[in-house]
Amino acid sequence: MFSALGSVVVRRPWWVLATWAGLTALLIPLSPGLDAVTNEDQTSFLPDSYESVQAQELAERAFPDQAGSGALFVVSAADGGPLSTADRRAVETLARDLRDAGLERVRGVSTGEELLSPDRKVQLVRVAIEGLAFDDPVAETIEELRNRAGDLLAGSGLRAQLSGDAAILKDTRDSFRDAERVVGIATIALILVLLGAIFRSPLAALLPVLVIGGVFAAATSLVALVADVAGFEVGSEVTSLLIVVLFGIGTDYILFLLFRYRERLRQGDATSDAVAFAIARVGRVVASAAFVVMATFLALLLSRFESFQTLAPALVISVAVMLAATLTLIPAIVSLLGNRLLWPSKRWRQAPPPTVSKRVGSAIASRPAPIAIAAGGLLVALAVGVLFYQANYNSLDRLPDDVESAEAFRTLDSAFPAGALNPTEVYLQSDDLRPADLARVRRELLTVDGVSQVSPPEIGREGNVGRLSVSLELSPFSNEALDLVEDSVREIAHRAAADARVLVGGQTAAFVDVRSAINRDFAVVYPVAGAMILLILAVLLRSIVAPLYLLVAVALGFAATLGATVAVFQGLGDEAGLSFATPLILYLFVVAIGTDYNILMTARLREEYQEGLGPRDAADMSVEHAAPTIAAAGVILAGTFASLILTGIGPLVEMGFSVSIGILLVAFVMASAFVPSVAALLGRRIWWPGHQGEPRPPRHRERDLAPGKDSSEDAVGGAGRVPAPAASRGAMRSPRRRCK
C-alpha cells in the first residue's frame, strides 16, 4: 500500500500540491474559526445528570433576575489599612454611580455594611450582569466596569479589583490568547533552530514549519467547521494544544521521513527512489503511530466530562490531516526539491562517524540485562511519586499571578472567609414549600464544621423554590471544600429538607461533580485507550508478545512521568496539587505520542531481524540507526510542549513540564534503551506467533557510500546507484552477524 502511494506521489508531485492548495483555499473561507465554537467555562461541560447542573437550571427558572453572570468588586485601601468612614462613603458612591451609569448588561449593583469585612479593610460591591459568563458581550461589560471603577476612584486612595465568575472567565480567555501567541512563537523558533542544527540547511529547517503552519490553518478550520455543523463546543485550551500537537508530532513524522530519505540518498539512490523507499518503510510506522494517537484520543469520547469529549474530534481531525500531509504533501515537495533540500550542507553525503547511538547499541548487544535493569529501575523510582498525587480544582490557578481577578481573590481571602467569593447554593423545591422548611435546613447547615455563614432564605418568583447561600471557611476550589460539600453539606441538606426536592449548586458543588466525572473517566478511558493501542501494535508487528511488553513499558513511562511531575510541583514547588486534568492529558499525550518512538524502534528491530540478524545484533543496528531519529524528534517534541511553560498559566505550565519530561523519558530511556535491551533478552520469542524460528534470509541489503567519498549528482539525483566496497561498508558500520 505505502509502496504504491510513494510511487504515485513521486510521479505526480505537482498534482499533490495542487490538490492540497485547492482544498485549503476552499476550506478556510467556509470555516467560522475556532473562537466561534470555544467555551472557557469548564463546569459548563458537565452533563445534565449531575446535581450541580440541575441546580443551575432550577436557579435560572426560579431566580431569573440573578441567573446571569456574577462579578464582585473587592475594594480596599491602596496602603492596606482599614477603610475610613469617608472611604466607605466612596464605596457607596461607586456602587450608585455604576448602577446609574446605564451600562447595557448591568442589572444591579449593591453594597452595604454586611459586605464589609470583619477587620474593616475590604468592602465588596456585587454586580449582576445579564448573560452567560463566557458570552462576548459579558466580557466587554467586565472591561467597561473595570475602566469606570478606575476612573471613579482615581485619586481616592482606594483600589477596586474585579473578580467573580465573569471576570475570571474573561481573564482566562485573555490569558489563553496571550498563551497562544507565546506558544506559537516559541514553538516555531525552537523547531527552526533544532532542525537547522540537525540538517545544516535553511530549507530543511523551514520546510516543516511552513508545511505544518499550512496544515494547522487547514486543520483548525476543519475542526471549527465540524464543530459548527455538529453543534459541539471546544475548550479554551484546544488552540494551544493543537499548536504543540501539530507542530510536535508533525515535526516527528517529517523527521522520520527525512532521516530515512537522507539515509537512502547517502546509499546512492535517486531522489525519486529515495522518497518512494522512505514512504514504503516509514509510511507504515508513521501511519501506525498516527492511528495510535487518534485511537487514544477517540477514547476520550467515552468521557463523561464533555470538555474531554470535545477534545477528541479536534485532536483526531488534526492528527489525520497531519498524517495525510506527511505521506503526500511533504514527499511531493521533497521530490521536487531533490538534494537541494539539504543545501548548502554536504555532510549528508557521508555516513557519520561512530556516534553515541552506536556505542549504546553495542553496549545493549553485549550486556542487555544490566541496561534493561538500569532503565527500568529509573522509571520505577520516578513512578513512586504517583503515590503522593493530589488533584487541584482551583480555577484561579489557571491564571498568571498578576491577573486582576486572581489578585482580587487574594485580597478578598485576606479579609473574608475564603468561600465568600463563590458561595454554595442550596435550593429547596416543593409545591408546599414553607418558611419552616428553609429555616430548619439553615439551622442544620450552620452546625457543619467549615461553614462560616448561611444567608437568610430567599423565595423564587413562583413561590415553590427557596434558596440558601452557604459560605465556607475554606477556599471554594480546595479539595477540603469539595469534600465538605460532598460529604456534609449535600448530605445534611437532603436529610433536613424532609419531603422537598433538594439540589446543591454553585462552583464548589460543580467541581465536586467534575471530580466525580474525572475519576470515572480514569477508570474507563485508560483501559479502552490501552486496548486500542494494543490492537494497533499487534496489527503492525504481527505479534502478541511485543505489543504486550510495549504497552507495559508505556504504562511504566506514564507512571514515571506523573511521579516526576508530582515531585517537582507538589514536592519542590509546594503546590496543593496538580491540575485535575493533568493525569488524563498526560496519559493521552505521553502514551499516544510517546508510543511513536517505541513503534519506530520496534519496527526497525523487526526489519533488521527479517534481514538476517540475530536478536542482539538487531538491537545493535536498530539503536544505531533509529535512536538518532528518535533523539532528534524527542528533543523537538519535548521542546514544543515545554513552550507551554512560558505561558504562566498553571495547567499549561504543568502540562508543558510533564509532557516534555515524559517525551524525553520515552525517547531516551524507554525507546532507545529499555525496549531494545528487553528485545535482545527475549530474542525471537518477542515476535511470537508471527516470526518464529530462524530469521529469514536477507531480502535486501542497504548499501552505503564509502566514508569520505562524495557521490556525483548523477548518483544522488539521477537513476544510478553507487554501492560501496565491502571493506568500506565494514569500516562504517558493524557487520551483520548472526548471534549463536
Tab-separated table of N, CA and C in Angstrom, residues 41 163 657 686:
chain	number	residue	atom	x	y	z
A	41	ASP	N	-15.752	27.994	30.015
A	41	ASP	CA	-16.285	27.570	31.304
A	41	ASP	C	-16.188	26.054	31.437
A	163	SER	N	-13.461	40.600	40.397
A	163	SER	CA	-13.332	39.157	40.263
A	163	SER	C	-14.730	38.576	40.077
A	657	PHE	N	5.553	21.039	31.334
A	657	PHE	CA	6.637	20.347	32.031
A	657	PHE	C	6.458	18.836	31.975
A	686	ILE	N	9.946	-12.608	21.144
A	686	ILE	CA	9.200	-11.355	21.119
A	686	ILE	C	8.253	-11.272	19.932
